[in-house]
Coordinates of C-alpha atoms and ligand atoms in Angstrom, one line a residue:
F1 CA -10.3 56.5 -110.8
Q2 CA -6.6 56.9 -112.6
Q3 CA -7.0 57.4 -116.6
P4 CA -4.5 55.5 -118.1
A5 CA -1.9 57.0 -120.1
F6 CA -3.0 56.5 -123.5
A7 CA -6.3 58.0 -122.9
P8 CA -6.0 61.3 -121.6
R9 CA -9.4 62.6 -120.1
S10 CA -10.0 64.8 -123.0
V11 CA -9.3 62.7 -125.8
V12 CA -9.5 65.2 -128.6
A13 CA -6.6 67.4 -129.5
Q14 CA -8.0 71.0 -130.0
S15 CA -5.6 72.8 -132.2
S16 CA -3.5 75.5 -130.8
T17 CA -3.7 78.0 -133.2
S18 CA -7.3 79.3 -134.3
G19 CA -9.2 77.1 -131.8
L20 CA -10.8 75.1 -134.3
H21 CA -11.0 71.7 -133.4
M22 CA -8.1 69.8 -135.5
A23 CA -8.6 72.0 -138.5
F24 CA -7.2 70.3 -141.3
E25 CA -6.5 71.7 -145.1
S26 CA -7.2 70.1 -148.4
K27 CA -5.5 70.9 -151.8
I28 CA -8.5 68.9 -153.8
F29 CA -11.6 69.4 -151.9
E30 CA -13.4 72.4 -150.5
T31 CA -13.3 72.5 -146.6
Q32 CA -16.0 75.0 -144.9
E33 CA -15.9 76.2 -141.4
V34 CA -19.6 75.5 -139.6
T35 CA -20.4 76.8 -136.3
F36 CA -21.6 74.0 -134.0
A37 CA -22.9 75.9 -130.7
D38 CA -19.6 77.7 -129.1
T39 CA -17.4 75.9 -131.2
K40 CA -16.0 76.3 -135.1
E41 CA -15.2 73.0 -136.9
I42 CA -14.0 72.7 -140.3
I43 CA -15.7 69.7 -142.5
V44 CA -15.8 68.8 -146.3
K45 CA -19.3 68.5 -147.6
G46 CA -19.4 65.4 -150.0
G47 CA -21.8 64.8 -153.0
R48 CA -21.3 63.0 -156.4
D49 CA -20.4 66.4 -158.4
L50 CA -17.1 65.8 -156.4
F51 CA -16.5 62.1 -158.0
P52 CA -14.1 64.0 -160.8
L53 CA -11.9 64.8 -158.1
L54 CA -11.3 61.2 -156.9
P55 CA -8.5 60.3 -159.2
K56 CA -6.3 63.0 -157.9
A57 CA -7.2 62.0 -154.3
F58 CA -6.5 58.6 -155.2
E59 CA -3.2 59.5 -156.9
G60 CA -0.9 56.3 -156.7
I61 CA -3.8 54.1 -155.8
E62 CA -4.2 51.0 -158.6
K63 CA -5.4 48.5 -156.4
I64 CA -8.0 48.8 -153.2
G65 CA -8.2 45.7 -151.1
V66 CA -11.2 45.7 -149.1
I67 CA -10.6 42.7 -146.5
G68 CA -14.0 41.3 -145.1
W69 CA -17.7 40.9 -146.2
G70 CA -19.5 41.9 -142.9
S71 CA -21.8 44.8 -142.7
Q72 CA -19.5 47.5 -143.9
A73 CA -17.4 45.8 -146.8
P74 CA -20.2 45.2 -149.2
A75 CA -21.4 48.9 -148.8
Q76 CA -17.6 50.2 -149.0
A77 CA -16.5 47.9 -151.7
Q78 CA -19.8 48.7 -154.1
N79 CA -19.9 52.3 -153.5
L80 CA -15.9 52.7 -154.3
K81 CA -16.2 50.3 -157.3
D82 CA -19.3 52.3 -158.6
S83 CA -17.9 56.1 -158.1
L84 CA -14.6 55.5 -159.2
K85 CA -16.1 53.5 -162.4
E86 CA -18.1 56.6 -163.1
V87 CA -15.3 58.8 -163.5
G88 CA -13.3 56.3 -165.4
A89 CA -10.3 55.8 -162.8
D90 CA -8.3 52.9 -163.2
I91 CA -8.3 51.7 -159.9
T92 CA -9.7 47.9 -159.2
V93 CA -11.6 47.0 -156.0
S94 CA -10.9 43.7 -154.8
I95 CA -12.5 41.5 -152.0
G96 CA -9.8 39.6 -149.5
L97 CA -11.6 37.1 -147.3
R98 CA -10.2 34.2 -145.2
E99 CA -9.7 30.6 -146.4
G100 CA -13.2 28.7 -146.4
S101 CA -15.1 31.9 -145.9
S102 CA -18.9 31.5 -146.4
S103 CA -18.9 35.1 -148.0
F104 CA -17.4 33.9 -151.4
E105 CA -20.7 33.7 -152.8
E106 CA -22.1 36.8 -151.8
A107 CA -19.2 38.7 -152.7
K108 CA -19.3 36.9 -156.2
D109 CA -22.9 37.6 -156.6
C110 CA -21.9 41.3 -156.0
G111 CA -20.0 41.2 -158.8
F112 CA -16.5 40.0 -157.6
S113 CA -14.9 37.4 -159.2
E114 CA -11.9 35.1 -158.8
E115 CA -11.4 35.2 -162.7
D116 CA -11.0 38.7 -163.2
G117 CA -8.9 39.1 -160.1
T118 CA -11.2 41.2 -157.6
L119 CA -12.0 38.5 -154.9
G120 CA -9.5 36.4 -153.3
E121 CA -7.9 35.1 -150.2
M122 CA -7.5 38.1 -147.7
F123 CA -3.4 38.0 -147.3
S124 CA -2.9 37.5 -151.1
V125 CA -5.2 40.5 -151.6
I126 CA -3.4 42.3 -149.0
K127 CA 0.1 41.6 -150.6
E128 CA -1.2 43.5 -153.8
S129 CA -3.0 46.3 -152.7
D130 CA -1.9 49.9 -152.4
L131 CA -4.9 51.0 -150.2
V132 CA -6.1 47.9 -147.6
V133 CA -9.3 48.8 -146.3
L134 CA -9.5 46.5 -143.3
L135 CA -13.1 45.6 -142.5
I136 CA -12.9 42.3 -140.6
S137 CA -14.1 42.2 -137.2
D138 CA -12.5 44.1 -134.5
A139 CA -11.6 40.9 -132.6
A140 CA -10.2 39.5 -135.7
Q141 CA -8.1 42.8 -136.0
A142 CA -6.9 42.2 -132.7
K143 CA -5.7 38.5 -133.6
L144 CA -4.4 39.2 -137.1
Y145 CA -2.7 42.7 -137.1
K146 CA 0.8 41.2 -137.1
E147 CA 0.4 38.9 -140.1
I148 CA -1.8 41.5 -141.9
F149 CA 0.9 44.5 -141.4
A150 CA 3.6 42.0 -142.5
A151 CA 1.5 41.4 -145.7
M152 CA 1.2 45.0 -146.7
K153 CA 3.2 46.0 -149.7
P154 CA 6.2 49.1 -148.9
G155 CA 4.2 52.3 -149.2
A156 CA 0.7 50.8 -148.9
T157 CA -1.9 52.6 -147.0
L158 CA -3.8 51.0 -143.8
G159 CA -7.5 52.1 -143.9
L160 CA -9.6 51.3 -140.9
S161 CA -13.4 52.0 -140.3
H162 CA -13.4 52.4 -136.5
G163 CA -10.4 52.8 -134.0
F164 CA -10.4 49.7 -132.0
L165 CA -7.1 48.4 -133.2
L166 CA -5.3 51.4 -131.9
G167 CA -6.8 50.7 -128.8
H168 CA -5.9 47.5 -128.7
L169 CA -2.2 48.6 -129.7
D170 CA -2.1 51.0 -126.8
S171 CA -3.4 48.4 -124.2
I172 CA -0.5 45.9 -125.4
G173 CA 2.2 48.5 -125.8
E174 CA 2.1 48.0 -129.6
K175 CA 2.3 50.2 -132.3
F176 CA 1.5 50.6 -136.2
P177 CA 4.7 50.2 -138.4
E178 CA 6.0 53.4 -138.7
N179 CA 6.8 53.3 -142.3
M180 CA 3.2 53.2 -143.4
D181 CA 0.3 55.9 -143.7
V182 CA -2.6 54.9 -141.4
I183 CA -6.1 56.3 -142.2
A184 CA -9.8 55.9 -141.1
V185 CA -12.9 56.6 -142.6
C186 CA -15.7 55.6 -140.2
P187 CA -19.2 56.0 -141.6
K188 CA -21.4 56.8 -138.5
G189 CA -24.0 54.2 -139.7
M190 CA -24.3 50.5 -140.3
G191 CA -23.2 49.3 -143.7
P192 CA -26.7 48.2 -145.4
S193 CA -27.7 52.1 -144.8
V194 CA -24.1 52.9 -146.5
R195 CA -25.3 51.4 -149.4
R196 CA -28.7 51.6 -149.5
L197 CA -28.9 55.7 -149.2
Y198 CA -25.8 55.7 -151.8
E199 CA -28.1 53.9 -154.5
Q200 CA -31.0 56.0 -153.3
G201 CA -28.7 59.1 -154.1
K202 CA -27.6 57.7 -157.6
D203 CA -30.5 60.2 -158.9
V204 CA -29.9 63.3 -157.2
N205 CA -26.5 64.5 -156.0
G206 CA -25.6 61.7 -153.7
A207 CA -27.0 60.6 -150.4
G208 CA -25.3 58.5 -147.7
I209 CA -23.8 58.4 -144.2
N210 CA -21.5 60.9 -142.6
S211 CA -18.4 59.8 -141.8
S212 CA -15.6 60.8 -139.5
F213 CA -11.9 60.6 -140.9
A214 CA -8.7 60.4 -138.9
V215 CA -4.9 60.4 -140.2
H216 CA -3.3 58.7 -137.9
Q217 CA 0.0 58.6 -139.5
D218 CA 1.0 60.4 -143.0
V219 CA 4.4 59.3 -144.2
S220 CA 3.4 60.0 -147.9
G221 CA 2.5 63.2 -147.4
K222 CA -0.8 62.4 -149.1
A223 CA -3.0 60.7 -146.7
T224 CA -5.7 63.4 -145.5
E225 CA -6.5 63.7 -149.6
L226 CA -7.0 59.7 -150.0
A227 CA -9.0 59.7 -146.6
L228 CA -11.4 62.7 -148.3
G229 CA -11.4 60.9 -151.3
W230 CA -12.2 57.6 -149.9
G231 CA -15.2 59.3 -147.8
I232 CA -16.5 61.2 -150.8
A233 CA -16.4 57.8 -152.8
L234 CA -18.7 56.1 -150.4
G235 CA -21.1 59.1 -150.5
S236 CA -21.0 60.7 -147.3
P237 CA -23.1 63.7 -147.0
F238 CA -20.4 65.4 -145.0
M239 CA -16.8 64.2 -143.3
F240 CA -15.5 65.5 -140.3
E241 CA -12.1 65.0 -138.1
T242 CA -11.5 62.9 -135.6
S243 CA -8.6 60.8 -134.2
L244 CA -8.6 56.7 -133.9
R245 CA -8.8 57.5 -130.0
S246 CA -11.5 59.9 -130.1
E247 CA -13.3 57.8 -132.4
Y248 CA -13.1 54.6 -130.8
C249 CA -13.9 56.0 -127.4
S250 CA -17.2 57.7 -129.1
D251 CA -18.2 54.9 -131.2
I252 CA -17.7 51.9 -128.8
Y253 CA -19.5 54.0 -126.5
G254 CA -22.2 55.2 -128.6
E255 CA -23.5 51.8 -130.0
R256 CA -23.6 50.4 -126.2
G257 CA -25.7 53.8 -125.5
I258 CA -28.9 55.3 -127.4
L259 CA -27.7 53.7 -130.9
L260 CA -28.4 50.0 -129.9
G261 CA -28.1 49.1 -126.2
A262 CA -29.8 51.8 -124.4
V263 CA -32.8 51.8 -127.1
H264 CA -33.2 48.4 -126.7
G265 CA -33.4 48.5 -122.9
I266 CA -35.6 51.6 -123.0
V267 CA -38.1 49.6 -125.4
E268 CA -38.1 46.4 -122.9
S269 CA -38.7 48.4 -119.9
L270 CA -41.6 50.5 -121.2
Y271 CA -43.2 47.5 -123.0
R272 CA -43.5 45.8 -119.5
R273 CA -44.3 49.2 -117.7
Y274 CA -47.2 50.1 -120.1
Q275 CA -48.9 46.4 -119.7
R276 CA -48.5 46.9 -115.8
Q277 CA -50.6 49.9 -116.6
G278 CA -53.3 47.7 -118.2
M279 CA -52.5 48.4 -121.9
S280 CA -52.6 45.0 -124.3
P281 CA -49.5 44.0 -125.4
E282 CA -50.0 45.6 -128.9
Q283 CA -50.9 48.8 -127.6
A284 CA -47.8 48.8 -125.2
F285 CA -45.4 47.9 -128.3
L286 CA -47.1 50.9 -130.0
E287 CA -46.4 53.0 -127.4
S288 CA -43.0 52.2 -127.0
S289 CA -40.7 50.9 -129.8
E290 CA -43.6 52.1 -132.7
S291 CA -43.6 55.4 -130.8
I292 CA -39.8 55.7 -130.9
T293 CA -39.1 54.6 -134.4
G294 CA -42.2 55.5 -136.3
N295 CA -42.9 58.9 -134.6
I296 CA -40.1 60.4 -132.2
V297 CA -36.9 59.8 -134.3
K298 CA -39.0 61.4 -137.5
I299 CA -39.5 64.8 -135.5
I300 CA -35.6 64.8 -134.5
S301 CA -34.0 63.8 -138.1
T302 CA -36.0 66.6 -139.4
K303 CA -36.6 69.3 -136.8
G304 CA -34.4 68.4 -134.3
I305 CA -34.4 67.0 -130.6
K306 CA -36.1 69.9 -128.9
A307 CA -39.1 69.6 -131.4
V308 CA -40.4 66.3 -129.7
Y309 CA -40.7 68.4 -126.4
E310 CA -42.3 71.6 -128.1
S311 CA -45.0 69.3 -129.9
L312 CA -46.3 68.7 -126.7
D313 CA -48.5 70.5 -124.6
G314 CA -50.6 70.5 -121.4
D315 CA -50.4 67.1 -119.4
D316 CA -48.5 65.6 -122.0
K317 CA -45.4 68.0 -121.5
E318 CA -45.7 67.5 -118.0
T319 CA -45.6 63.9 -118.6
F320 CA -42.6 64.4 -120.7
Q321 CA -40.8 66.2 -118.1
K322 CA -41.6 63.9 -115.2
A323 CA -40.2 61.2 -117.2
Y324 CA -37.1 62.9 -118.5
S325 CA -36.4 64.2 -114.9
A326 CA -36.6 60.9 -113.5
S327 CA -34.6 58.9 -116.3
Y328 CA -31.8 61.4 -116.8
K329 CA -29.4 60.7 -114.2
P330 CA -29.8 56.9 -114.0
A331 CA -29.1 56.6 -117.6
K332 CA -26.2 59.0 -117.4
E333 CA -24.7 56.6 -114.4
I334 CA -24.6 53.8 -117.0
L335 CA -23.6 56.1 -119.6
Q336 CA -20.6 57.4 -117.7
E337 CA -19.8 53.5 -116.4
I338 CA -19.8 52.5 -120.4
Y339 CA -17.6 55.4 -121.2
D340 CA -14.8 54.7 -118.5
E341 CA -15.0 50.9 -119.6
V342 CA -14.3 52.1 -123.2
S343 CA -11.6 54.4 -122.5
S344 CA -9.7 52.3 -120.0
G345 CA -9.3 49.8 -122.5
N346 CA -11.6 47.3 -120.5
E347 CA -14.3 47.2 -123.2
I348 CA -11.8 46.5 -125.7
R349 CA -10.3 43.4 -123.8
T350 CA -14.2 42.4 -123.3
V351 CA -14.6 42.5 -127.3
I352 CA -11.6 40.4 -127.7
M353 CA -12.4 37.6 -124.8
H354 CA -15.7 37.6 -126.5
G355 CA -14.4 36.8 -130.1
A356 CA -12.4 34.1 -128.6
R357 CA -15.6 32.3 -127.3
I358 CA -17.6 32.9 -130.1
D359 CA -17.1 29.4 -131.6
K360 CA -18.4 27.7 -128.3
Y361 CA -21.1 30.3 -127.5
P362 CA -22.5 32.1 -131.1
V363 CA -24.2 35.3 -130.2
G364 CA -27.7 34.5 -129.2
K365 CA -31.2 35.8 -130.3
I366 CA -32.4 39.2 -129.4
D367 CA -36.0 38.9 -130.5
G368 CA -37.0 35.9 -129.3
T369 CA -39.1 37.8 -126.5
D370 CA -42.9 38.4 -126.4
T371 CA -42.0 42.3 -127.0
W372 CA -40.7 41.3 -130.5
K373 CA -43.2 38.7 -131.5
V374 CA -45.8 41.1 -130.7
G375 CA -43.9 43.9 -132.5
E376 CA -44.3 41.5 -135.9
K377 CA -48.2 41.6 -135.3
V378 CA -48.1 45.1 -134.7
R379 CA -45.8 45.9 -137.9
A380 CA -48.3 43.8 -140.2
E381 CA -51.3 46.0 -139.1
R382 CA -49.3 49.3 -139.3
D383 CA -50.8 52.5 -140.2
E384 CA -47.7 54.8 -140.6
D385 CA -50.1 57.6 -140.0
K386 CA -51.5 56.9 -136.7
I387 CA -48.0 56.0 -134.5
P388 CA -48.5 58.0 -131.6
L389 CA -46.0 60.1 -129.7
N390 CA -46.1 58.9 -126.6
P391 CA -44.7 61.4 -124.0
F392 CA -43.7 59.3 -121.1
T393 CA -41.6 57.3 -124.4
A394 CA -40.2 60.2 -125.5
G395 CA -39.3 61.8 -122.0
V396 CA -37.3 58.4 -121.3
Y397 CA -35.8 58.4 -125.0
V398 CA -34.9 62.0 -125.3
A399 CA -33.4 62.1 -121.7
T400 CA -31.2 59.0 -122.6
M401 CA -30.1 60.8 -125.6
M402 CA -29.1 64.1 -123.8
A403 CA -27.3 61.9 -121.4
Q404 CA -25.4 60.3 -124.0
I405 CA -24.4 63.6 -125.4
D406 CA -23.5 65.1 -121.8
V407 CA -21.1 62.3 -121.1
L408 CA -19.4 62.9 -124.7
L409 CA -19.0 66.6 -124.2
E410 CA -17.7 66.3 -120.9
E411 CA -15.0 64.1 -122.3
G412 CA -13.9 66.6 -124.9
H413 CA -15.4 65.2 -127.9
P414 CA -16.5 67.6 -130.7
Y415 CA -19.9 68.5 -131.9
S416 CA -19.6 66.8 -135.1
E417 CA -18.8 63.5 -133.3
V418 CA -21.2 63.9 -130.6
V419 CA -24.1 64.7 -132.7
N420 CA -23.4 62.1 -135.5
E421 CA -22.5 59.4 -132.6
S422 CA -25.8 60.6 -130.5
V423 CA -28.3 61.7 -133.0
I424 CA -28.1 61.6 -136.5
E425 CA -26.9 57.7 -136.6
A426 CA -29.6 56.9 -134.6
V427 CA -32.3 58.4 -136.5
D428 CA -31.0 58.1 -140.1
S429 CA -28.9 55.0 -140.3
L430 CA -30.2 52.5 -137.4
C431 CA -33.7 53.3 -136.1
P432 CA -35.5 52.9 -139.2
Y433 CA -34.0 49.2 -139.5
M434 CA -35.5 48.4 -136.0
H435 CA -39.0 50.1 -137.4
Y436 CA -38.7 48.0 -140.8
R437 CA -38.2 44.3 -138.9
G438 CA -37.3 44.8 -135.0
V439 CA -34.6 45.1 -132.6
A440 CA -32.5 42.2 -133.9
F441 CA -32.8 43.6 -137.6
M442 CA -31.1 46.7 -136.4
V443 CA -28.4 45.7 -133.9
D444 CA -27.2 42.2 -135.9
N445 CA -26.8 44.2 -138.9
C446 CA -24.1 46.2 -137.1
S447 CA -20.7 44.9 -136.1
F448 CA -19.5 42.1 -134.1
T449 CA -18.2 44.9 -131.6
A450 CA -21.4 46.5 -131.4
K451 CA -23.9 43.2 -131.5
T452 CA -22.0 41.9 -128.3
G453 CA -21.8 45.2 -126.6
S454 CA -25.6 45.8 -126.9
R455 CA -26.3 42.6 -125.5
K456 CA -24.0 43.3 -122.9
W457 CA -25.7 46.6 -121.9
A458 CA -29.0 46.5 -122.8
P459 CA -30.1 44.5 -119.6
R460 CA -28.6 47.7 -117.5
F461 CA -30.7 50.0 -119.4
D462 CA -33.5 48.1 -118.7
Y463 CA -32.7 47.2 -115.1
I464 CA -31.9 51.0 -113.9
L465 CA -34.8 52.6 -115.6
D466 CA -37.2 50.3 -114.1
Q467 CA -35.7 50.2 -110.7
L468 CA -35.1 53.7 -110.1
A469 CA -36.9 55.8 -113.1
Y470 CA -40.1 54.5 -113.0
T471 CA -40.5 54.0 -109.6
A472 CA -39.4 57.5 -108.8
V473 CA -42.3 58.8 -111.4
D474 CA -44.8 56.5 -109.8
N475 CA -43.7 57.4 -106.1
G476 CA -44.6 61.0 -107.0
A477 CA -41.1 62.4 -107.7
P478 CA -41.7 66.2 -109.0
V479 CA -40.3 67.6 -112.0
N480 CA -36.5 68.7 -111.8
E481 CA -37.0 72.3 -113.2
Q482 CA -32.9 72.6 -113.4
L483 CA -32.9 69.3 -115.6
I484 CA -35.4 70.7 -117.9
A485 CA -33.9 74.2 -117.9
D486 CA -30.7 72.7 -118.8
F487 CA -32.2 70.5 -121.8
E488 CA -34.3 73.5 -123.4
K489 CA -31.2 75.9 -123.6
H490 CA -28.8 73.4 -124.3
S491 CA -26.2 73.8 -126.5
V492 CA -26.3 70.7 -128.9
H493 CA -30.0 71.7 -130.4
Q494 CA -28.1 74.5 -132.5
A495 CA -25.4 72.1 -133.5
V496 CA -28.1 69.5 -134.3
E497 CA -30.0 72.2 -136.4
E498 CA -26.5 72.7 -138.1
C499 CA -26.2 69.1 -139.2
C500 CA -29.7 69.0 -140.0
K501 CA -29.3 71.7 -142.9
L502 CA -26.1 69.2 -144.1
R503 CA -28.5 66.0 -144.5
P504 CA -29.1 64.7 -147.9
A505 CA -33.1 65.5 -149.1
V506 CA -33.4 61.4 -149.5
D507 CA -34.7 59.5 -146.3
I508 CA -33.8 56.3 -146.4
S509 CA -36.3 53.7 -147.9
L510 CA -36.0 50.1 -147.2
F511 CA -38.5 49.2 -149.9
A512 CA -37.2 49.6 -153.5
E513 CA -39.3 52.7 -154.7
T514 CA -39.7 51.3 -158.3
S515 CA -41.2 48.3 -157.2
T516 CA -42.9 46.6 -154.0
K517 CA -40.1 44.2 -154.1
E518 CA -38.6 44.2 -150.3
I519 CA -35.1 44.8 -149.8
V520 CA -33.5 42.1 -148.4
I521 CA -30.9 43.3 -146.1
Q522 CA -28.2 40.9 -145.0
Ligands
LIG601 N1 -21.0 47.2 -138.9 C1 -21.1 48.8 -139.0 O1 -21.9 49.3 -139.8 C2 -20.0 49.3 -139.0 C3 -18.6 48.9 -138.6 N2 -17.4 49.5 -138.6 C4 -16.3 48.7 -138.5 O2 -15.8 48.2 -139.7 C5 -15.5 46.8 -139.4 C6 -15.9 45.7 -139.9 O3 -17.3 45.4 -139.1 P1 -18.4 45.0 -139.7 O4 -18.6 45.4 -141.3 O5 -19.3 45.3 -139.0 O6 -17.8 43.2 -139.9 P2 -18.0 42.6 -138.4 O7 -17.7 43.2 -137.1 O8 -19.6 41.8 -138.5 O9 -17.0 41.5 -138.8 C7 -17.4 40.2 -139.7 C8 -16.5 39.9 -140.8 O10 -15.3 39.7 -140.1 C9 -14.7 38.7 -140.9 N3 -14.1 37.7 -139.6 C10 -14.3 37.6 -138.7 N4 -13.3 36.6 -138.0 C11 -12.4 36.7 -138.8 C12 -10.9 36.0 -138.8 N5 -10.5 35.3 -137.9 N6 -10.1 36.3 -140.0 C13 -10.5 36.7 -141.2 N7 -11.8 37.5 -141.2 C14 -12.7 37.2 -140.1 C15 -15.9 37.8 -141.3 O11 -15.3 37.1 -142.2 P3 -16.4 35.7 -143.3 O12 -17.2 36.8 -144.3 O13 -15.3 35.1 -143.8 O14 -17.2 35.4 -141.8 C16 -16.7 39.0 -141.7 O15 -16.3 39.5 -143.1 C17 -15.2 47.1 -137.8 O16 -14.1 47.8 -137.8 C18 -16.0 47.8 -137.4 O17 -16.1 48.6 -136.1 C19 -17.7 50.6 -138.5 C20 -18.8 51.7 -138.9 C21 -20.0 50.9 -138.8
LIG602 C1 -22.8 51.2 -137.1 C2 -22.0 51.6 -136.6 O1 -22.0 52.7 -136.6 C3 -21.6 50.7 -135.6 C4 -23.1 50.7 -134.5 O2 -20.8 51.8 -134.6 C5 -21.3 49.2 -135.3 O3 -21.7 48.7 -135.9 O4 -20.2 49.0 -135.1
LIG603 MG1 -20.5 53.4 -135.1
LIG604 MG1 -19.1 50.6 -133.9

């Protein structure tokens, strides 16, 4: 398999000096060194106490144009607006939308308006913006990038929240215009959770979703400060550095893996398996989906991955070990295929072609199956304190999470990116939405790139686990002692523990604490 020139096997540059992963400096924000397993990284801790530094980070920026109103834009535009307003920064945040966009009304409901010049047609907003935060779909970015670049005013900065456009430009031999700063702040969590946690964190020193950041081009010499200011204004508990290439390889892969595609496939396959074994539909849903979103991920979020395993003993521990032993390799086979599809540029082309078909073939429902109808009933009668930790479900889910981690580590990604993309985003951003209202409520609040990719790969995990993993267990395959030993002593557990120390004290709440009013997310 020949790696294309633009996606070297190790997609992440290691700094040549201190062995630090891409060490960066800031004159405005305090950086800190963290030890993730056997590597050291530099991060910036966020917090509302840093908001007074924002005017300095945004020096020279008078107008921010947030383009789009999908999942990220509503969150990022409102968080930016609230944070900059809190410190009295004279910076306007405007929303730019395509002609005839159905999102105009929603943007108005959130306080943006044509009257005060904070809502307008996308290219007119781009033309007047000093920082363009490009939050239209990746497929649309690939279609419109020439017009977008041409509309940007001299000296303006292009801000992305995903590296997809670089992947596309690389694959067609194009580049960003050399005369502009190109930065990225990529929240490792879905848009609604970026906003929800920001609001919940207002009474403490902030809460939110961790973000990676990248400085792809720095003409002004101020790109790093602006990227850090942007991420801190979003409410990121901590920010870590990446490159656009490393971000798109890990993000497009991660969302097709444990974050969305794999967890969907795991639930569907287990729901059928448990009923074959004699469970009622309700019990089968409880032991699969509910066990993941209502028990397993909550343990991981606060105590780490290994705590799930350590909470089991006797027969349950052996059941976990058998499920883990049988699931790890089949899951890793699909995950490596996904990674290769992404890093080769194939998956980016797939997303772009899907974008071209979308009017004729709109994205279909994924919660029409019996699984999710039964899920609605189970949720209606849910007792949060009685949700089981099914050891077989845990073994399959944790094996897939570990396989996802191993592929990323083998491909050269740093622990900060690996843990956020494979653990934290799943347990602190996405699974709470699946727990709240089912798989579609999670998947379809994500990007077009993610929701289409999840639909493509979920069946592949369902199929391979059913065909290879569960049959192996039923045929008496022994525990793979080496796999279990590798899991028990895996270096990632220390990195997860380090990240848990950095998580905000606030758990996402999908009901307004002050009232029983349900938060309608999108
Ligand atoms: N979803 C998430 O939580 C995350 C997303 N990202 C990244 O953020 C960016 C935005 O993603 P997300 O917020 O999910 O949005 P989506 O991917 O869901 O895209 C929807 C938005 O794209 C706009 N759009 C679609 N086609 C066009 C077009 N032809 N011309 C102009 N606008 C168009 C839509 O406009 P309209 O409103 O008019 O329909 C809508 O505002 C992407 O790069 C994504 O990878 C990064 C981190 C997380
Ligand atoms: C929410 C997020 O991080 C995703 C899954 O990468 C996306 O929606 O693109
Ligand atoms: Mg992502
Ligand atoms: Mg994504």
